[in-house]
Short mmCIF file of C-alpha atoms and ligand atoms in Angstrom, two decimals:
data_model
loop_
_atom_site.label_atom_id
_atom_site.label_comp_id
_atom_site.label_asym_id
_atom_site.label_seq_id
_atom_site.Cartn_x
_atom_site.Cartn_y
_atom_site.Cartn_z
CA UNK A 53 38.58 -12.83 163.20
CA UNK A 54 35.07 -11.12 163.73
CA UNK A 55 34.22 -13.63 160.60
CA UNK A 56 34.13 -16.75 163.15
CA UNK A 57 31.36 -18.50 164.07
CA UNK A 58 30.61 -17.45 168.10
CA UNK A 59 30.60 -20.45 170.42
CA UNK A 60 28.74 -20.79 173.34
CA UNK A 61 28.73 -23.98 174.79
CA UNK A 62 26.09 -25.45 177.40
CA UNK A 63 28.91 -28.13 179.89
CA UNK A 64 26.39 -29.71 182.00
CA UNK A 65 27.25 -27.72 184.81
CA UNK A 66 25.13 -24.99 186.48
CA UNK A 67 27.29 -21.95 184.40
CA UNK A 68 27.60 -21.71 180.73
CA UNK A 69 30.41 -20.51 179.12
CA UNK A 70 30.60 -17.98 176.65
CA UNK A 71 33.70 -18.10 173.98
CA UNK A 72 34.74 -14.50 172.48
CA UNK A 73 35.76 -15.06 169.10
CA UNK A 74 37.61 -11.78 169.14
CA UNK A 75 40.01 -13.55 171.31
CA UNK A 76 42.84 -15.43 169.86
CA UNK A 77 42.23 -18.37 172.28
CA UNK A 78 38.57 -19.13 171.04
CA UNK A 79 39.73 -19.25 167.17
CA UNK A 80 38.62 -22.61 166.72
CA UNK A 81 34.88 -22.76 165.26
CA UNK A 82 34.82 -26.59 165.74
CA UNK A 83 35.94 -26.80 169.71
CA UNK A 84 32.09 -26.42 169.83
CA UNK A 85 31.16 -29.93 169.28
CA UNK A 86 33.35 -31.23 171.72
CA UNK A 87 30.75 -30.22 174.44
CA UNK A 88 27.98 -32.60 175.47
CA UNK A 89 25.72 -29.64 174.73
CA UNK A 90 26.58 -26.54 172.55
CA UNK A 91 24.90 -23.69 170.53
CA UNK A 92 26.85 -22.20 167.94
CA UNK A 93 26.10 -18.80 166.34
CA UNK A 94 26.52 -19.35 162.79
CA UNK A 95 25.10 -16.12 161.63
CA UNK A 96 24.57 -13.19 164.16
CA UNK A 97 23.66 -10.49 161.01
CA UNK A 98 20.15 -9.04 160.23
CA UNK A 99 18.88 -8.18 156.55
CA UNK A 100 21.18 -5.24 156.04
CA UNK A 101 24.89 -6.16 154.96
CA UNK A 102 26.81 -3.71 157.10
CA UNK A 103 29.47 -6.08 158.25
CA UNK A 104 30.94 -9.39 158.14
CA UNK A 105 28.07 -11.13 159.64
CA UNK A 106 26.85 -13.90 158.05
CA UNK A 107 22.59 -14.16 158.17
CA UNK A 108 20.98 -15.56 161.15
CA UNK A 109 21.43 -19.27 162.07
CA UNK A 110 22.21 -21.42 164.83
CA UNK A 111 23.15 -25.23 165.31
CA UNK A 112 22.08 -27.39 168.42
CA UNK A 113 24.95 -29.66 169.19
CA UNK A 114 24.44 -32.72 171.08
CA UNK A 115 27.23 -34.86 171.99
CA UNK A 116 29.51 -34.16 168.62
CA UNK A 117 26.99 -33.66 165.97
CA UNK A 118 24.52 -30.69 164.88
CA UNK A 119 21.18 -31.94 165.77
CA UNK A 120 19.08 -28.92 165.17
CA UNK A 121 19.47 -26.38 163.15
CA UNK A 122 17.56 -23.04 163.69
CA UNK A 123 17.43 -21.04 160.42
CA UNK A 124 19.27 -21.21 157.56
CA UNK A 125 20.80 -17.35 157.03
CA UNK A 126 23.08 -16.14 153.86
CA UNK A 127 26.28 -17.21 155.13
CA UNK A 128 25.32 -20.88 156.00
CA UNK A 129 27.58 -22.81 153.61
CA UNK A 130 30.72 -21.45 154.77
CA UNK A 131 29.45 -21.54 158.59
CA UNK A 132 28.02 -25.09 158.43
CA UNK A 133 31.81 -25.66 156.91
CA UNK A 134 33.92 -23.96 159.06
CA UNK A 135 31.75 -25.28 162.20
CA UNK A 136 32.57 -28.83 160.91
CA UNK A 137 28.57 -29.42 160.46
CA UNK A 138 27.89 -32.68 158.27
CA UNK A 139 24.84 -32.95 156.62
CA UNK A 140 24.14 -36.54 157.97
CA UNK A 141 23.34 -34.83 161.31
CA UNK A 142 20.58 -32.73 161.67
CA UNK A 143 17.29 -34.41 162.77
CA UNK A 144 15.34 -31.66 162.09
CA UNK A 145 15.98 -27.49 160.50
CA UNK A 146 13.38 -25.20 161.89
CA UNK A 147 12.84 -21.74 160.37
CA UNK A 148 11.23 -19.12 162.27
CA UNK A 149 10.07 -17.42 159.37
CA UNK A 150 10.27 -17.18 155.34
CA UNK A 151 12.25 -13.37 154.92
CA UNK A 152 15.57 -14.22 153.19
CA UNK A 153 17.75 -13.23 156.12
CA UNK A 154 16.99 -16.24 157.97
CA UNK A 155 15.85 -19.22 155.23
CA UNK A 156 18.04 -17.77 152.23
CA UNK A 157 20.91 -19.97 152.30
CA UNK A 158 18.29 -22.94 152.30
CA UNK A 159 19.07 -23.86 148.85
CA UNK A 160 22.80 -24.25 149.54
CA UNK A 161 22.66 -26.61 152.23
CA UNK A 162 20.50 -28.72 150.46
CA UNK A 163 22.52 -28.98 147.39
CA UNK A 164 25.60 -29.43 149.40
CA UNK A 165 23.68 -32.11 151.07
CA UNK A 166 22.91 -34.02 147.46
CA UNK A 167 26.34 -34.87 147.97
CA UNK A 168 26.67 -36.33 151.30
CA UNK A 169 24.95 -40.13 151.14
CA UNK A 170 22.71 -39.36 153.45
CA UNK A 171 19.69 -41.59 153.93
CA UNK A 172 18.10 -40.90 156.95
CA UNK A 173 15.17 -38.85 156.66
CA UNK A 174 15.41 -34.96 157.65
CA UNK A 175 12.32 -32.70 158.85
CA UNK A 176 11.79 -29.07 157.95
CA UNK A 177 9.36 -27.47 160.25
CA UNK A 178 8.55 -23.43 159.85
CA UNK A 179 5.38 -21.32 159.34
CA UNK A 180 2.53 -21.41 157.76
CA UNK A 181 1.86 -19.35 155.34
CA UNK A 182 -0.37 -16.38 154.70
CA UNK A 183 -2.54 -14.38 152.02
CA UNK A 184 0.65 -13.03 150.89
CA UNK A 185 3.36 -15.20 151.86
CA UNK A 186 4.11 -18.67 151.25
CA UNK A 187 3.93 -21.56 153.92
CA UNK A 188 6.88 -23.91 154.61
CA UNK A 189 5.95 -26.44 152.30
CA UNK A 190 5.56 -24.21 149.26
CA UNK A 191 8.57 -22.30 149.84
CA UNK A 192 10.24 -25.84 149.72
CA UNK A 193 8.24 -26.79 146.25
CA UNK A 194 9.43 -23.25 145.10
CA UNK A 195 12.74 -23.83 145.87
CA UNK A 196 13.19 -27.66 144.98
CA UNK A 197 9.65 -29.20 143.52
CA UNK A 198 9.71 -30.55 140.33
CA UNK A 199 8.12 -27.13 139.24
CA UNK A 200 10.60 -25.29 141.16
CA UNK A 201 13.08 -23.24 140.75
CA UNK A 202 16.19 -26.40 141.19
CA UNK A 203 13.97 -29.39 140.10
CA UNK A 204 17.42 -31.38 139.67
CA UNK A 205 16.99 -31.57 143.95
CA UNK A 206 13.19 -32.55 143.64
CA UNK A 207 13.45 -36.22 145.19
CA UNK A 208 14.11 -34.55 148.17
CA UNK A 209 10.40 -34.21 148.22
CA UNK A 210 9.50 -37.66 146.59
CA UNK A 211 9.27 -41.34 147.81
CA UNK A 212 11.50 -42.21 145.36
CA UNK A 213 14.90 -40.86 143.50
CA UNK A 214 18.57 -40.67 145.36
CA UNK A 215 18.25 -38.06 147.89
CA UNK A 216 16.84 -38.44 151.49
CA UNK A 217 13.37 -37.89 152.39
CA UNK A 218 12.55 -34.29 153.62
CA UNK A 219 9.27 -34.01 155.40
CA UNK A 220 7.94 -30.67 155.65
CA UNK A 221 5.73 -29.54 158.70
CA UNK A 222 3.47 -26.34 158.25
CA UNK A 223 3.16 -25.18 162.18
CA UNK A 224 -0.12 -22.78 162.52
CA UNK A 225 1.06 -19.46 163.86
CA UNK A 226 -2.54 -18.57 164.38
CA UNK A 227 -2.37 -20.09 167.68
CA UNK A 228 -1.48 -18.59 170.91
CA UNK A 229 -0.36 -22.08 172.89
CA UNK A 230 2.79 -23.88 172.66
CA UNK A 231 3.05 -26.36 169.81
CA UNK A 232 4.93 -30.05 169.43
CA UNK A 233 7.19 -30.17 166.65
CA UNK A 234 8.79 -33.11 166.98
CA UNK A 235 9.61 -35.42 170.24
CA UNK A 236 12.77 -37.19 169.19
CA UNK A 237 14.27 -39.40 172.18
CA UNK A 238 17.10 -37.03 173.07
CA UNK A 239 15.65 -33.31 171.97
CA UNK A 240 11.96 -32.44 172.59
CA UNK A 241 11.11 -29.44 170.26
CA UNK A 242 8.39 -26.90 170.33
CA UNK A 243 6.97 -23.95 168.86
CA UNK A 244 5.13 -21.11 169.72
CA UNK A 245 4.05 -18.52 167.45
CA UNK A 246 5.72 -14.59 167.41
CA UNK A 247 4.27 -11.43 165.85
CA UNK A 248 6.37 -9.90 163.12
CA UNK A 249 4.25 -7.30 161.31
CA UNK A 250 2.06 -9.63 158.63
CA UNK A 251 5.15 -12.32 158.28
CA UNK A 252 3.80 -15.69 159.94
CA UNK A 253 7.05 -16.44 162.22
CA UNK A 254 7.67 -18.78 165.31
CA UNK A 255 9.79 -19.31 168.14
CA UNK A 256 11.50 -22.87 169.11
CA UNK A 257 11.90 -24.39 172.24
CA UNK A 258 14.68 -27.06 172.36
CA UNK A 259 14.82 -29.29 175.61
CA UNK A 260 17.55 -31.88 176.10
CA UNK A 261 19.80 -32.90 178.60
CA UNK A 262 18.18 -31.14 181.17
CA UNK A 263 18.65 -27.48 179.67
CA UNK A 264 15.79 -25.09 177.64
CA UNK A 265 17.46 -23.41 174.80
CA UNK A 266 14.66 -20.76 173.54
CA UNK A 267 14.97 -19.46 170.08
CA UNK A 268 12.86 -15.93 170.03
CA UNK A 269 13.12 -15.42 166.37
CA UNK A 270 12.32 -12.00 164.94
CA UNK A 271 9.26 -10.74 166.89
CA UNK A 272 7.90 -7.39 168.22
CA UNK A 273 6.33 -5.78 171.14
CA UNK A 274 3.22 -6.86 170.24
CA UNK A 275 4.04 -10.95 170.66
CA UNK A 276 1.96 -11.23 174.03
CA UNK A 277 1.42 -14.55 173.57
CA UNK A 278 5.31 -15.18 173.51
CA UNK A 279 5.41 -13.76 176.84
CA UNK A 280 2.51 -15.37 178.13
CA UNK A 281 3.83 -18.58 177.00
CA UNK A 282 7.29 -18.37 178.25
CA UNK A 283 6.74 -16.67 181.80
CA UNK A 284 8.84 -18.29 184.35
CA UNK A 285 9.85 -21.05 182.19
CA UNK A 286 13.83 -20.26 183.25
CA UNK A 287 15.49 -20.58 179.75
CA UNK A 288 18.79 -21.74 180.18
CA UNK A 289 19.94 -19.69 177.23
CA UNK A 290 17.73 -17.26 175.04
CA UNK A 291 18.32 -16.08 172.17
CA UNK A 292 16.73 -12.44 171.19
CA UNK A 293 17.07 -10.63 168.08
CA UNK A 294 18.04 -7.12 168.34
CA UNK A 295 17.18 -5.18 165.40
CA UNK A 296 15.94 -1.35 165.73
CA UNK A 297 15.08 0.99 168.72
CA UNK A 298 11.90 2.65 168.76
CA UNK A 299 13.28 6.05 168.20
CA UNK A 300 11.00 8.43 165.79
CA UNK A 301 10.93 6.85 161.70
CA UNK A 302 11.41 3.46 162.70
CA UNK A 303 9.01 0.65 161.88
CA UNK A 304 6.75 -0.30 164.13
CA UNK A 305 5.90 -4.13 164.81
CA UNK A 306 8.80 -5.56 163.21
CA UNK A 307 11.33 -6.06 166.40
CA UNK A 308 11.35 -5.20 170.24
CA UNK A 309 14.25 -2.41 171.13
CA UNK A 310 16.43 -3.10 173.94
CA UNK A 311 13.95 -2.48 176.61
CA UNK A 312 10.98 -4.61 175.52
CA UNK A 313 13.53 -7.53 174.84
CA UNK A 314 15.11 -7.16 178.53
CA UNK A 315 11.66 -7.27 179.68
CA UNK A 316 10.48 -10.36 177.97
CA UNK A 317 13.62 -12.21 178.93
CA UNK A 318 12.87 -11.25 182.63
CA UNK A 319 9.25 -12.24 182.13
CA UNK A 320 11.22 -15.66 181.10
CA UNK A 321 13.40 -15.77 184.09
CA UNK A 322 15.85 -16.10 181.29
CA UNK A 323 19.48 -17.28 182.92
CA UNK A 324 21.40 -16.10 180.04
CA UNK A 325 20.13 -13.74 176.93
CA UNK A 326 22.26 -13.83 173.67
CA UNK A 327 21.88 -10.90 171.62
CA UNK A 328 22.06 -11.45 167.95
CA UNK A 329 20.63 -10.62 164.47
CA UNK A 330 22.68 -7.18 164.46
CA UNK A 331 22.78 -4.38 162.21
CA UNK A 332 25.20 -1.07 162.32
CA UNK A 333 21.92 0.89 163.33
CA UNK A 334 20.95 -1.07 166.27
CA UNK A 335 24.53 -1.46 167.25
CA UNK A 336 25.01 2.06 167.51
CA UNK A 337 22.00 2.80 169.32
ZN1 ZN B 183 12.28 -11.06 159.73
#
């Protein structure tokens, strides 16, 4: 059972509800969509494969379909299809940053999604890059340019060809304020940028119907700005991803321990804080 996707779904009511998959009753993975408003956990796992999880990724749903996606973990294609995900959905996948836990099942989805007729165009906002790391757009041409590693998807990223157009949005994590991403009519999207040792990483901001879903992304201590940018803005629901304590041989600047992410979802006025991106290590700590 612990191989479920967890559902926790937003009812536009003051409370939000919080399914336990380990409970036979919540052994649905697509009751989610039936909610006006829902975020579903498709991968609560960090880089280290020490259990069932599947890699990090969530899906925004908004009235029946998955709107927004937020990261793309190992694991995805048999989430996204035991979730009951189409591809024709999404208006936009954001990645919070370019390590293969969260953007390594990328290549799946978008192969699955040569198959699906789409024809609506899809966005693909994440970081950009750095001196040693690639930005958004060049992870996408390494994955599916024509030079890339599956050219057979490369219309993806052309005007012309089968497949629907992707457009890819490099979003500058060497800014402190809060960034637009994209201001569809029902889902208003932002970004602000997170310190994770020398990756280039983000956090999201989803608005809609009323409710702020915040999207922490990996991020350490050191991600003032974060906190500077999110004080008192009363997330609804965030999400913070708990990966190592501070305890003598661990990294530093990677990921906040328990106490540093408590404080910067107080800082928030954070209603509700979702745990996730797990490992054994941080579990038993
Ligand atoms: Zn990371």
């Amino acid at each position: 059972m612990r191989s479920l996707p967890i559902t926790i779904s937003l009812p536009l009511l003051l409370t939000a509800c919080v399914s336990n998959p380990l409970h036979e009753s919540a052994a649905d993975p697509q009751a989610c969509k039936a909610n006006p408003l829902a975020v579903q956990v498709m991968g609560s796992g960090g880089p280290i494969a020490d259990d069932d999880r599947a890699g990090a990724g969530n899906i925004v749903w908004i009235d029946g379909k998955a709107r927004v996606i937020v990261d793309t973990g190992p694991g995805s294609f048999l989430r996204h299809a035991e979730a009951g995900v189409e591809f024709q959905d999404p208006y936009v996948i954001l990645l919070t940053h370019l390590h293969g836990d969260h953007a390594g099942g990328l290549p799946g989805l978008l192969n699955n999604g040569s198959f699906s007729g789409r024809k609506d165009p899809l966005i693909i906002a994440g970081p950009d890059g750095s001196e040693n790391l690639p930005a958004t757009s060049e992870f996408l041409d390494a994955l599916i340019g024509a030079q890339g590693a599956f050219p057979y998807l490369s219309s993806y990223l052309d005007d012309a060809g089968p497949l629907p157009k992707i457009t890819v949005r490099n979003i500058n994590t060497r800014r402190d304020d809060v960034q637009a991403v994209s201001g569809l009519t029902d889902v208003t999207i932002e970004a602000i940028s997170v310190h994770h040792l020398e990756v280039p990483s983000l956090a999201y901001v989803i608005r809609t119907k009323g409710k702020r879903l915040l999207f922490s992304g990996d991020q350490s201590f050191l991600s003032t700005g974060f906190v500077e940018a999110t004080r008192n803005s009363k997330p609804d629901l965030m999400f913070m991803h708990n990966a190592i304590s501070m305890a003598d041989g661990q990294p530093r600047g990677l990921h906040r321990d328990g106490r540093s992410m408590g404080e910067a979802a107080a800082s928030a006025g954070t209603k509700k804080l979702v745990l996730t991106h797990h490992m054994q290590r941080a579990l038993d700590d």
